[in-house]
XYZ file of C-alpha atoms in Angstrom:
666
model
C -24.601 -25.839 27.218
C -23.580 -26.966 23.545
C -21.676 -29.744 22.114
C -18.912 -29.697 19.386
C -19.607 -33.255 18.360
C -23.363 -34.054 19.187
C -23.322 -37.225 17.390
C -21.106 -38.906 20.155
C -23.987 -38.692 22.539
C -25.702 -41.726 20.770
C -22.995 -43.579 22.419
C -24.734 -42.824 26.022
C -26.910 -45.778 25.358
C -24.049 -47.977 26.388
C -25.003 -47.331 30.133
C -27.515 -50.133 29.459
C -24.511 -52.513 29.643
C -23.983 -52.155 33.522
C -27.553 -51.835 34.014
C -28.163 -55.353 32.362
C -25.138 -56.678 34.351
C -26.767 -55.472 37.542
C -30.277 -56.592 36.773
C -29.139 -59.953 35.668
C -26.497 -61.147 37.726
C -24.570 -63.633 35.622
C -22.293 -64.699 38.369
C -22.543 -68.299 39.394
C -22.579 -69.211 43.159
C -21.157 -72.296 44.719
C -23.002 -73.953 47.245
C -21.423 -74.551 50.798
C -22.975 -76.724 53.243
C -22.640 -75.779 56.869
C -23.591 -77.851 59.913
C -25.101 -74.662 61.718
C -26.672 -71.924 59.629
C -27.817 -69.636 62.684
C -24.823 -67.729 62.357
C -25.296 -67.229 58.726
C -28.889 -65.902 59.130
C -27.860 -63.443 61.677
C -25.103 -62.100 59.151
C -27.582 -61.791 56.355
C -30.129 -60.131 58.303
C -27.715 -57.472 59.785
C -26.060 -56.630 56.273
C -29.032 -56.944 53.913
C -29.718 -53.206 53.672
C -25.875 -52.409 53.232
C -25.564 -54.594 50.320
C -28.360 -53.203 48.491
C -27.193 -49.741 48.994
C -23.625 -50.816 47.523
C -25.059 -52.575 44.831
C -26.901 -49.657 43.622
C -24.041 -47.223 44.263
C -21.678 -49.390 42.086
C -24.403 -49.285 39.537
C -24.722 -45.613 39.572
C -20.928 -45.023 39.470
C -20.515 -47.322 36.438
C -23.434 -45.337 34.741
C -21.947 -41.940 35.483
C -18.490 -43.182 34.429
C -19.892 -44.281 30.839
C -21.953 -40.823 30.558
C -18.851 -38.793 31.592
C -16.634 -40.470 28.835
C -19.271 -40.156 26.532
C -19.980 -36.487 27.081
C -16.214 -35.935 27.012
C -16.007 -37.221 23.435
C -18.909 -34.978 22.487
C -17.036 -31.977 23.736
C -19.651 -29.994 25.587
C -19.013 -26.214 26.122
C -20.670 -22.921 27.399
C -20.245 -19.996 24.731
C -18.344 -17.173 25.957
C -19.273 -15.039 22.807
C -19.555 -15.891 19.194
C -20.547 -19.101 17.535
C -18.066 -22.086 17.761
C -17.184 -23.275 14.383
C -15.668 -26.649 13.754
C -12.550 -27.277 11.811
C -9.296 -25.643 11.301
C -8.658 -22.030 12.455
C -7.005 -19.830 9.799
C -5.219 -17.014 11.465
C -3.268 -14.050 9.784
C -1.072 -12.069 12.109
C 0.021 -8.773 10.867
C 3.010 -7.596 12.807
C 3.864 -3.901 12.125
C 7.508 -3.521 11.679
C 7.690 0.069 10.720
C 10.212 2.407 12.279
C 7.960 3.639 14.927
C 7.718 0.071 16.109
C 11.526 -0.127 16.402
C 11.452 2.707 18.965
C 11.857 2.178 22.710
C 8.841 2.911 24.984
C 9.853 2.964 28.722
C 12.194 0.237 28.814
C 11.458 -2.186 26.060
C 11.385 -2.126 22.242
C 7.885 -2.108 20.846
C 8.714 -4.436 17.845
C 9.890 -7.178 20.471
C 6.608 -6.652 22.690
C 4.844 -7.079 19.506
C 6.673 -10.544 18.687
C 5.758 -11.700 22.538
C 2.011 -10.900 21.914
C 2.090 -12.920 18.349
C 3.643 -15.698 20.339
C 0.930 -15.826 22.808
C -1.797 -15.574 20.008
C -0.027 -18.573 18.407
C -0.071 -20.615 21.649
C -3.736 -19.913 22.115
C -4.597 -22.145 18.963
C -4.322 -25.907 18.596
C -1.743 -27.916 16.649
C -4.060 -28.324 13.692
C -4.474 -24.568 13.199
C -2.745 -22.811 10.334
C -1.043 -19.571 10.418
C 0.264 -16.658 8.321
C 2.678 -13.714 9.407
C 2.310 -10.123 7.417
C 4.728 -7.467 7.852
C 5.000 -4.410 5.860
C 7.729 -6.250 3.647
C 5.596 -9.173 3.073
C 1.838 -8.712 2.269
C 1.375 -12.385 2.109
C -0.253 -12.910 -1.260
C 1.128 -16.152 -2.543
C 2.421 -17.225 1.115
C 1.668 -20.735 2.225
C -0.228 -21.704 5.537
C 2.258 -22.669 8.310
C 2.052 -24.750 11.410
C 2.779 -23.652 14.828
C 6.540 -24.609 14.696
C 6.915 -23.085 11.456
C 5.197 -19.629 12.306
C 7.381 -19.374 15.616
C 10.333 -19.502 13.475
C 9.316 -17.064 11.106
C 8.347 -14.626 13.908
C 11.632 -14.525 15.295
C 13.294 -13.281 12.035
C 11.171 -10.232 11.747
C 13.003 -6.873 11.987
C 12.231 -3.092 11.469
C 11.707 -2.118 8.025
C 11.432 1.037 5.965
C 8.153 -0.075 4.150
C 4.901 1.557 5.138
C 1.503 -0.150 4.610
C -1.872 1.293 5.620
C -4.253 -1.261 7.424
C -6.490 -1.074 4.359
C -3.989 -2.606 2.046
C -2.950 -5.167 4.536
C -6.475 -6.195 5.171
C -7.140 -6.498 1.294
C -4.021 -9.058 1.161
C -5.651 -10.860 4.032
C -8.963 -11.297 2.332
C -7.358 -12.612 -0.754
C -5.382 -15.204 1.341
C -8.437 -16.148 3.337
C -10.218 -16.770 -0.053
C -7.501 -19.531 -0.978
C -8.002 -21.040 2.566
C -9.994 -23.989 3.469
C -13.230 -24.276 5.754
C -12.882 -23.094 9.102
C -12.646 -19.956 11.182
C -10.926 -16.752 9.635
C -9.075 -14.627 12.248
C -7.043 -11.472 11.592
C -4.705 -9.767 14.106
C -3.330 -6.481 13.810
C -0.479 -5.961 16.187
C 0.550 -2.405 15.802
C 1.047 1.062 17.589
C -1.765 2.303 15.443
C -0.365 5.535 14.115
C -2.728 7.641 12.676
C -1.309 7.759 9.286
C -1.631 4.106 8.702
C -4.387 2.737 10.760
C -7.452 3.357 8.711
C -9.845 1.410 10.885
C -12.774 2.157 8.708
C -11.388 -0.238 5.945
C -11.681 -3.199 8.082
C -15.348 -4.067 6.933
C -15.723 -7.879 6.304
C -18.176 -9.863 8.453
C -16.528 -13.258 7.252
C -13.403 -12.285 9.073
C -13.184 -12.080 12.936
C -10.828 -8.840 13.276
C -8.758 -8.542 16.386
C -6.835 -5.361 16.943
C -3.935 -5.418 19.243
C -2.817 -1.810 20.122
C 0.828 -1.623 21.602
C 0.377 1.622 23.655
C 3.234 4.120 23.466
C 3.560 7.795 24.122
C 3.435 10.579 21.231
C 6.925 11.515 20.461
C 8.396 14.873 19.177
C 9.850 14.768 15.792
C 11.326 17.343 13.372
C 11.999 15.962 9.718
C 12.683 17.198 6.163
C 9.406 16.514 4.647
C 10.162 16.975 0.797
C 12.530 18.803 -1.601
C 12.122 19.464 -5.316
C 13.408 22.471 -7.830
C 11.484 25.285 -8.555
C 12.308 24.973 -12.368
C 11.381 21.826 -14.443
C 14.949 21.610 -15.845
C 18.248 22.283 -14.450
C 20.740 24.068 -16.855
C 24.524 23.914 -16.591
C 25.811 27.158 -15.049
C 22.342 28.537 -14.140
C 21.191 28.798 -10.448
C 18.005 26.517 -9.932
C 16.310 27.045 -6.558
C 15.881 24.016 -4.432
C 12.629 24.220 -2.630
C 12.655 22.235 0.704
C 10.138 21.852 3.417
C 10.846 21.346 7.336
C 8.230 20.032 9.746
C 8.238 20.247 13.621
C 5.715 17.544 14.694
C 6.684 18.198 18.444
C 4.722 19.828 21.263
C 7.452 22.101 21.858
C 9.349 24.811 19.593
C 12.630 23.713 18.122
C 15.757 25.083 16.781
C 16.644 23.443 13.407
C 19.949 23.740 11.726
C 19.740 22.292 8.170
C 22.943 21.689 6.075
C 23.408 21.256 2.310
C 25.869 18.921 1.111
C 26.613 19.304 -2.454
C 29.680 19.032 -4.820
C 32.106 17.874 -1.916
C 31.159 20.730 0.617
C 28.805 21.262 3.461
C 26.808 24.384 3.296
C 25.172 25.565 6.576
C 21.479 27.060 5.654
C 19.597 29.639 7.683
C 18.768 28.346 11.246
C 15.031 27.710 11.587
C 13.169 28.565 14.768
C 9.952 26.313 14.246
C 7.038 26.244 16.658
C 5.239 23.275 17.953
C 3.281 21.656 15.171
C 4.389 24.202 12.416
C 6.172 23.878 9.006
C 8.304 26.030 7.047
C 9.266 26.099 3.212
C 12.483 27.678 2.119
C 14.730 27.668 -0.902
C 18.489 27.424 -1.595
C 19.885 28.153 -4.934
C 22.010 25.430 -6.515
C 24.424 26.024 -9.245
C 25.106 22.896 -11.445
C 28.778 22.239 -12.113
C 27.980 21.140 -15.882
C 28.127 17.478 -15.334
C 25.137 15.595 -16.761
C 24.134 14.025 -13.611
C 24.232 15.677 -10.015
C 23.228 14.814 -6.607
C 22.722 16.590 -3.260
C 21.565 16.051 0.470
C 19.689 17.970 2.933
C 20.442 17.059 6.541
C 19.001 18.244 9.993
C 20.006 16.886 13.583
C 16.977 15.639 15.556
C 17.399 12.828 18.076
C 16.268 10.141 18.868
C 14.316 9.951 15.791
C 16.567 10.289 12.847
C 15.577 8.209 9.745
C 13.916 11.175 8.305
C 16.695 13.920 8.959
C 17.889 13.247 5.516
C 16.724 14.181 2.296
C 18.517 12.851 -0.896
C 17.981 14.253 -4.596
C 19.432 13.607 -7.943
C 18.890 15.245 -11.266
C 20.393 15.471 -14.717
C 21.500 18.841 -16.327
C 19.928 19.237 -19.796
C 21.215 21.095 -22.904
C 18.945 22.640 -25.333
C 16.224 20.604 -26.684
C 15.572 20.387 -30.551
C 12.163 21.288 -31.852
C 10.589 20.670 -35.341
C 7.993 23.158 -36.551
C 6.264 21.712 -39.709
C 4.453 24.594 -41.558
C 2.075 24.810 -44.604
C 3.821 27.580 -46.079
C 5.270 30.464 -44.152
C 7.047 30.456 -40.955
C 5.339 31.893 -37.891
C 7.615 34.064 -36.344
C 5.517 34.437 -33.053
C 5.856 30.804 -32.416
C 9.401 30.659 -33.437
C 10.184 33.588 -30.945
C 8.146 32.151 -28.099
C 10.432 29.042 -28.373
C 13.589 30.741 -29.033
C 13.302 33.383 -26.048
C 13.698 30.749 -23.586
C 17.112 29.810 -24.859
C 16.331 26.073 -24.108
C 15.466 25.369 -27.579
C 16.985 24.802 -30.804
C 14.189 25.657 -33.690
C 14.048 24.163 -36.939
C 11.260 25.454 -39.393
C 10.542 22.984 -42.420
C 7.671 23.193 -44.923
C 5.246 19.961 -45.372
C 6.477 19.318 -48.682
C 10.097 19.145 -47.595
C 10.046 17.781 -44.344
C 12.538 14.703 -43.702
C 10.514 12.033 -41.847
C 13.669 10.224 -40.752
C 14.809 12.822 -38.500
C 11.559 12.812 -36.365
C 13.100 10.510 -33.644
C 15.791 13.242 -32.829
C 13.126 15.813 -31.835
C 11.501 15.693 -28.462
C 8.823 18.041 -29.598
C 7.230 18.571 -33.031
C 4.724 21.328 -33.865
C 2.302 20.869 -36.782
C 1.397 24.598 -37.606
C -1.772 25.171 -39.509
C -1.403 22.150 -41.899
C -4.146 21.852 -45.007
C -3.610 18.272 -45.160
C -1.370 15.388 -44.214
C -0.305 12.205 -45.754
C -0.662 8.743 -44.846
C 3.085 8.421 -44.375
C 3.582 11.597 -42.285
C 0.626 10.036 -39.771
C 2.651 6.911 -39.840
C 5.950 8.542 -39.011
C 4.237 10.348 -36.153
C 2.854 7.367 -34.584
C 6.507 6.001 -34.679
C 7.997 9.354 -33.023
C 4.985 9.304 -30.533
C 6.080 5.521 -29.508
C 9.405 6.666 -29.035
C 8.557 9.515 -26.675
C 8.325 12.540 -28.900
C 5.552 15.179 -28.129
C 3.341 16.488 -31.063
C 1.594 20.080 -30.795
C -1.326 20.373 -33.429
C -2.581 23.860 -34.354
C -5.432 23.754 -36.888
C -5.729 25.651 -40.148
C -8.683 28.136 -40.099
C -9.497 27.628 -43.875
C -9.117 23.753 -44.306
C -10.417 21.223 -41.937
C -8.840 18.123 -43.714
C -5.739 17.910 -41.868
C -7.310 18.061 -38.497
C -9.948 15.446 -39.565
C -7.232 13.149 -40.647
C -5.149 13.501 -37.497
C -8.467 13.317 -35.284
C -9.281 9.788 -36.995
C -5.374 8.610 -36.480
C -5.039 9.753 -32.821
C -8.694 9.579 -31.618
C -8.898 13.574 -30.636
C -12.743 13.861 -30.808
C -13.328 16.396 -33.620
C -14.215 16.364 -37.386
C -12.138 19.594 -38.020
C -14.892 21.794 -38.731
C -14.465 25.483 -37.302
C -17.054 27.812 -35.931
C -16.762 31.649 -36.228
C -17.363 33.185 -32.724
C -15.505 35.114 -30.045
C -14.829 32.713 -27.357
C -12.741 33.368 -24.109
C -10.801 30.699 -22.165
C -12.020 30.713 -18.489
C -10.070 28.316 -16.543
C -6.582 26.503 -16.565
C -6.017 22.793 -15.365
C -3.157 23.496 -12.637
C -3.192 19.832 -11.540
C -1.794 18.522 -14.711
C 2.019 18.632 -15.014
C 1.951 20.961 -17.800
C 0.570 23.936 -15.704
C 1.557 22.495 -12.386
C 3.597 25.141 -10.398
C 3.615 27.533 -12.990
C 1.457 30.200 -11.621
C 2.146 31.308 -7.995
C -1.017 32.050 -6.012
C -4.194 32.518 -7.616
C -4.865 32.930 -11.416
C -7.624 35.559 -11.184
C -5.914 38.355 -12.644
C -4.214 36.357 -15.242
C -4.986 37.128 -18.929
C -6.186 34.101 -20.700
C -6.571 33.612 -24.523
C -9.454 34.961 -26.569
C -10.229 33.276 -30.001
C -12.166 34.324 -32.902
C -12.646 30.815 -34.697
C -12.227 27.513 -33.023
C -12.877 23.770 -33.353
C -15.261 22.050 -31.155
C -13.407 19.176 -29.338
C -15.548 16.432 -27.639
C -12.771 15.458 -24.901
C -15.184 13.264 -22.912
C -15.503 10.836 -25.729
C -11.856 10.492 -26.110
C -9.889 8.080 -24.189
C -6.902 9.551 -22.340
C -7.773 13.288 -23.174
C -7.202 15.723 -20.284
C -8.412 19.336 -20.847
C -5.629 22.015 -20.031
C -7.407 25.057 -21.017
C -11.362 25.477 -21.122
C -13.468 27.739 -22.613
C -16.672 29.356 -20.707
C -18.980 27.126 -22.545
C -17.255 24.012 -21.370
C -15.504 23.049 -24.451
C -11.761 22.664 -24.171
C -9.153 25.202 -25.857
C -6.301 22.892 -25.308
C -6.435 19.156 -24.819
C -3.569 16.676 -23.942
C -4.060 12.962 -25.388
C -1.994 10.106 -23.824
C -0.853 8.324 -27.118
C 1.998 5.690 -26.748
C 4.772 7.070 -24.678
C 4.679 10.439 -25.976
C 1.816 12.813 -25.810
C -0.414 14.738 -28.492
C -1.635 18.309 -27.752
C -4.375 19.895 -29.904
C -5.203 23.602 -29.783
C -8.781 24.521 -30.640
C -7.893 27.594 -32.443
C -4.949 28.423 -34.988
C -2.084 30.380 -33.730
C -2.369 33.064 -36.293
C -2.988 36.331 -34.651
C -6.071 36.948 -36.841
C -7.897 34.097 -34.865
C -6.307 33.953 -31.587
C -4.040 35.985 -29.204
C -2.556 33.140 -27.843
C 0.940 34.113 -29.445
C 0.676 37.594 -27.421
C 0.055 35.668 -24.272
C 3.275 34.492 -23.091
C 2.286 33.562 -19.758
C 0.312 30.737 -21.292
C 2.205 29.918 -24.264
C 5.859 29.917 -23.203
C 5.349 27.575 -19.939
C 3.184 25.335 -22.430
C 5.716 24.854 -24.962
C 8.292 24.597 -22.407
C 6.792 21.857 -20.235
C 5.780 20.121 -23.654
C 9.265 20.224 -24.902
C 10.771 18.877 -21.915
C 8.021 16.774 -20.274
C 9.733 13.659 -21.711
C 12.746 14.248 -19.623
C 13.026 12.821 -16.012
C 11.398 15.465 -13.699
C 11.698 13.549 -10.548
C 14.428 14.196 -8.093
C 13.752 11.546 -5.761
C 11.967 8.185 -5.096
C 10.122 7.075 -2.056
C 11.216 3.760 -0.732
C 8.290 1.251 -0.777
C 6.218 3.476 -2.938
C 4.805 2.057 -6.233
C 6.616 4.266 -8.720
C 8.286 3.692 -12.327
C 10.313 5.331 -14.872
C 11.523 4.409 -18.209
C 14.973 4.318 -20.037
C 15.453 4.435 -23.801
C 17.276 1.184 -24.110
C 16.731 -2.810 -24.049
C 19.513 -5.210 -23.095
C 19.001 -8.836 -23.708
C 20.336 -11.905 -21.918
C 21.927 -11.898 -18.456
C 23.776 -8.526 -19.468
C 20.292 -6.928 -19.835
C 19.574 -7.129 -16.011
C 20.127 -3.537 -14.488
C 21.524 -2.933 -11.082
C 21.277 -0.128 -8.773
C 24.621 0.387 -7.007
C 24.907 2.597 -3.768
C 24.680 2.390 -0.205
C 23.887 -1.242 -1.262
C 23.152 -3.229 -4.503
C 19.663 -4.235 -5.676
C 17.837 -5.433 -8.708
C 14.793 -3.647 -9.527
C 11.769 -5.290 -11.370
C 12.166 -4.626 -15.089
C 9.829 -4.752 -17.908
C 10.822 -4.448 -21.631
C 8.333 -2.891 -23.807
C 8.342 -0.991 -27.375
C 12.119 -0.728 -27.289
C 12.402 0.733 -23.885
C 12.919 -0.680 -20.209
C 10.342 0.078 -17.567
C 11.967 0.146 -14.164
C 9.498 -0.728 -11.431
C 9.959 0.296 -8.008
C 8.077 -0.289 -4.769
C 8.913 -3.569 -3.246
C 12.463 -2.926 -2.191
C 13.476 -2.415 1.685
C 16.979 -0.470 0.966
C 18.913 2.082 2.661
C 18.390 5.645 1.610
C 20.987 7.339 -0.632
C 21.981 8.159 -4.044
C 22.291 4.969 -6.631
C 23.831 4.668 -9.845
C 21.925 2.450 -12.537
C 24.850 1.547 -14.564
C 25.068 3.898 -17.421
C 21.775 5.474 -16.894
C 22.303 7.991 -14.420
C 21.755 8.647 -10.894
C 18.613 8.094 -8.763
C 17.624 9.346 -4.988
C 15.752 7.211 -2.693
C 14.352 8.594 0.769
C 12.319 6.777 3.437
C 8.576 7.436 3.277
C 7.540 10.483 5.567
C 4.163 8.535 6.624
C 6.092 7.509 9.785
C 7.488 10.909 10.566
C 4.374 12.080 12.239
C 4.403 10.213 15.412
C 0.853 10.475 16.428
C -1.002 7.450 17.750
C -4.664 6.595 18.152
C -5.904 6.383 21.603
C -7.407 3.284 22.938
C -10.852 5.004 22.947
C -10.400 5.708 19.233
C -9.592 2.248 18.636
C -12.454 0.783 20.839
C -15.050 2.944 18.998
C -15.309 0.565 16.077
C -15.423 -2.579 18.396
C -18.604 -4.953 17.374
C -19.442 -8.319 17.143
C -16.904 -8.811 14.085
C -13.989 -6.477 15.628
C -12.599 -7.149 18.943
C -9.936 -5.018 20.587
C -7.485 -6.468 23.130
C -6.313 -3.864 25.449
C -3.466 -4.010 28.067
C -5.277 -5.916 30.519
C -6.344 -8.641 28.180
C -2.963 -8.823 26.599
C -1.392 -10.480 29.332
C -3.494 -13.623 29.249
C -3.920 -13.757 25.392
C -3.256 -17.594 25.026
C -5.765 -18.762 27.591
C -8.205 -15.905 26.413
C -8.092 -17.053 22.891
C -8.411 -20.607 23.707
C -11.518 -20.098 25.669
C -12.829 -17.573 23.166
C -12.190 -19.941 20.272
C -13.685 -23.193 21.864
C -16.113 -21.847 24.586
C -15.785 -22.817 28.393
C -14.685 -26.446 27.361
C -15.628 -29.193 29.793
C -14.178 -32.476 28.200
C -11.220 -32.271 30.471
C -13.199 -31.876 33.584
C -15.367 -34.849 32.264
C -12.288 -37.120 31.843
C -11.247 -36.242 35.453
C -14.863 -37.139 36.556
C -14.869 -40.459 34.778
C -11.671 -41.426 36.486
C -13.070 -40.443 40.031
C -16.365 -42.422 39.211
C -14.139 -45.629 38.485
C -12.032 -45.444 41.342
C -15.187 -44.870 43.496
C -16.616 -47.812 41.942
C -13.337 -49.768 42.619
C -13.491 -48.715 46.311
C -17.075 -49.745 46.839
C -16.543 -53.186 44.933
C -13.200 -53.759 47.349
C -15.420 -52.717 50.578
C -18.273 -55.034 49.475
C -15.694 -57.888 49.088
């Protein structure tokens, strides 16, 4: 047995008061004279032993009553498990309100069951304890602590949300909130169906926090859904069919017949019926012929009940016209480079000599190529920097005979080379297919792909340059083609001249053409859809001031995104909105598609055994049997087996017994 307030035990010395009263009887007796004392002597002899017993019983009862009161104030308890901590309990309850929690299991809604469990947890704590409710919409950072009445009111307002958060991100928010809390016990509760995609239990490691896992058991549900959709080609051209790639998944335990439909340009086009086995997925394509309007949108639809939040996938894109490309030459035009750009029919190519170039036109070119320049002026470098800050991409090919220009450009843009060339035959060995430049360019393996061979090349130390990414790499590990993030635009440096005397890159269309294509159009909006709740951003080339500068999305509903103005551009930050899926217009800045997160689509849940496998002194799992009496169990777990109530009852009984014996004596 231990005491929550052991200092009160010093008050047990108060038992000396009834002892003194009984040992020194201060009661004054009055003498009464009788004519015959024989009768009194008889009474005294017959009751002397009884009086003595009553006297000591009264003394004992008074002492016990005093001790019971003292012990009650000291609050004794028997520890059930863990250490009892004085002070306020700070409790953060995470209530999973994702779509899977809104489903019906047997005869009840899982979210409502979660609310009932949360209410039991709240009732298990005292009036002075503090609470915070977290959901997928609200991770709690900056929230204030609530009392019991306030947190119950907040709990009733919670509804399902399209937002999806992992346990790890929620737990990180809890840790930040607990750091701002006062002294006391820190308790974290996770009330969820413990979906496999989000319940990363290994992230719940903090011995300063008592973690409580409350799984709401449900059955695995079958679900077929559209996982993703994207265009095979980076850009969509008016009047040119572009293949829309889409992926359908059957996450059920039985085969399913799926009938996809494409909604585009006011018509519903049935797509080939899919027979999909259990746990299987399929990737298919459908051509879309753009109508010529700048902004287009479409919707893919399947019909799968009862889970249908992921049966629609919206996309939006912009048709592009030809992009303007400026090639700045030292003297002669490189016909191979010009042909490579013009052959795609996507570029309007302008060739200008370095001595006659018009700097004021730079902002109108999404791509500028510096072709084997011998030297560059400070004015040219300054204008190139301005163009990069406005989104222009720069491609640089060195001059084989003169390192001056590369040395100047390297110093200006931090490219990690002095411009000196070495004469040695080098072969490119690898391609960085993870970068957007060569992503989705080469289907299948690239083992048989012919890669460039060079006779002279720069030594580029990309590792010493911030923001440098090697796109093509030689066998010796040095890069052949490097991308540098500088401002809004990008700088691309090739280690070898493009002249066929020193490199066969111009004869290698499989590499050169997609590189120039991606470099020319990478500043355009490639994304056809955004995920609701996922932190993503994009930029628009305009800044508005004042109240009129606040941009709004209009569609299935209206919302105002987070906006940041920088360098003459507006950055739209997404991720915190709980909105309906669909196609939205951003005033005069085009159409944007939003879809629900597919993390919730895979209806697989951790078993109770999986959850219990991480149970330890700092992580407790509440199964179905213990969830029935959560309030009383939590109260006992928090304070141990408390005895003060029993001691108060005992003190009252001792006083009643004392009164009885005194009256009996009288």
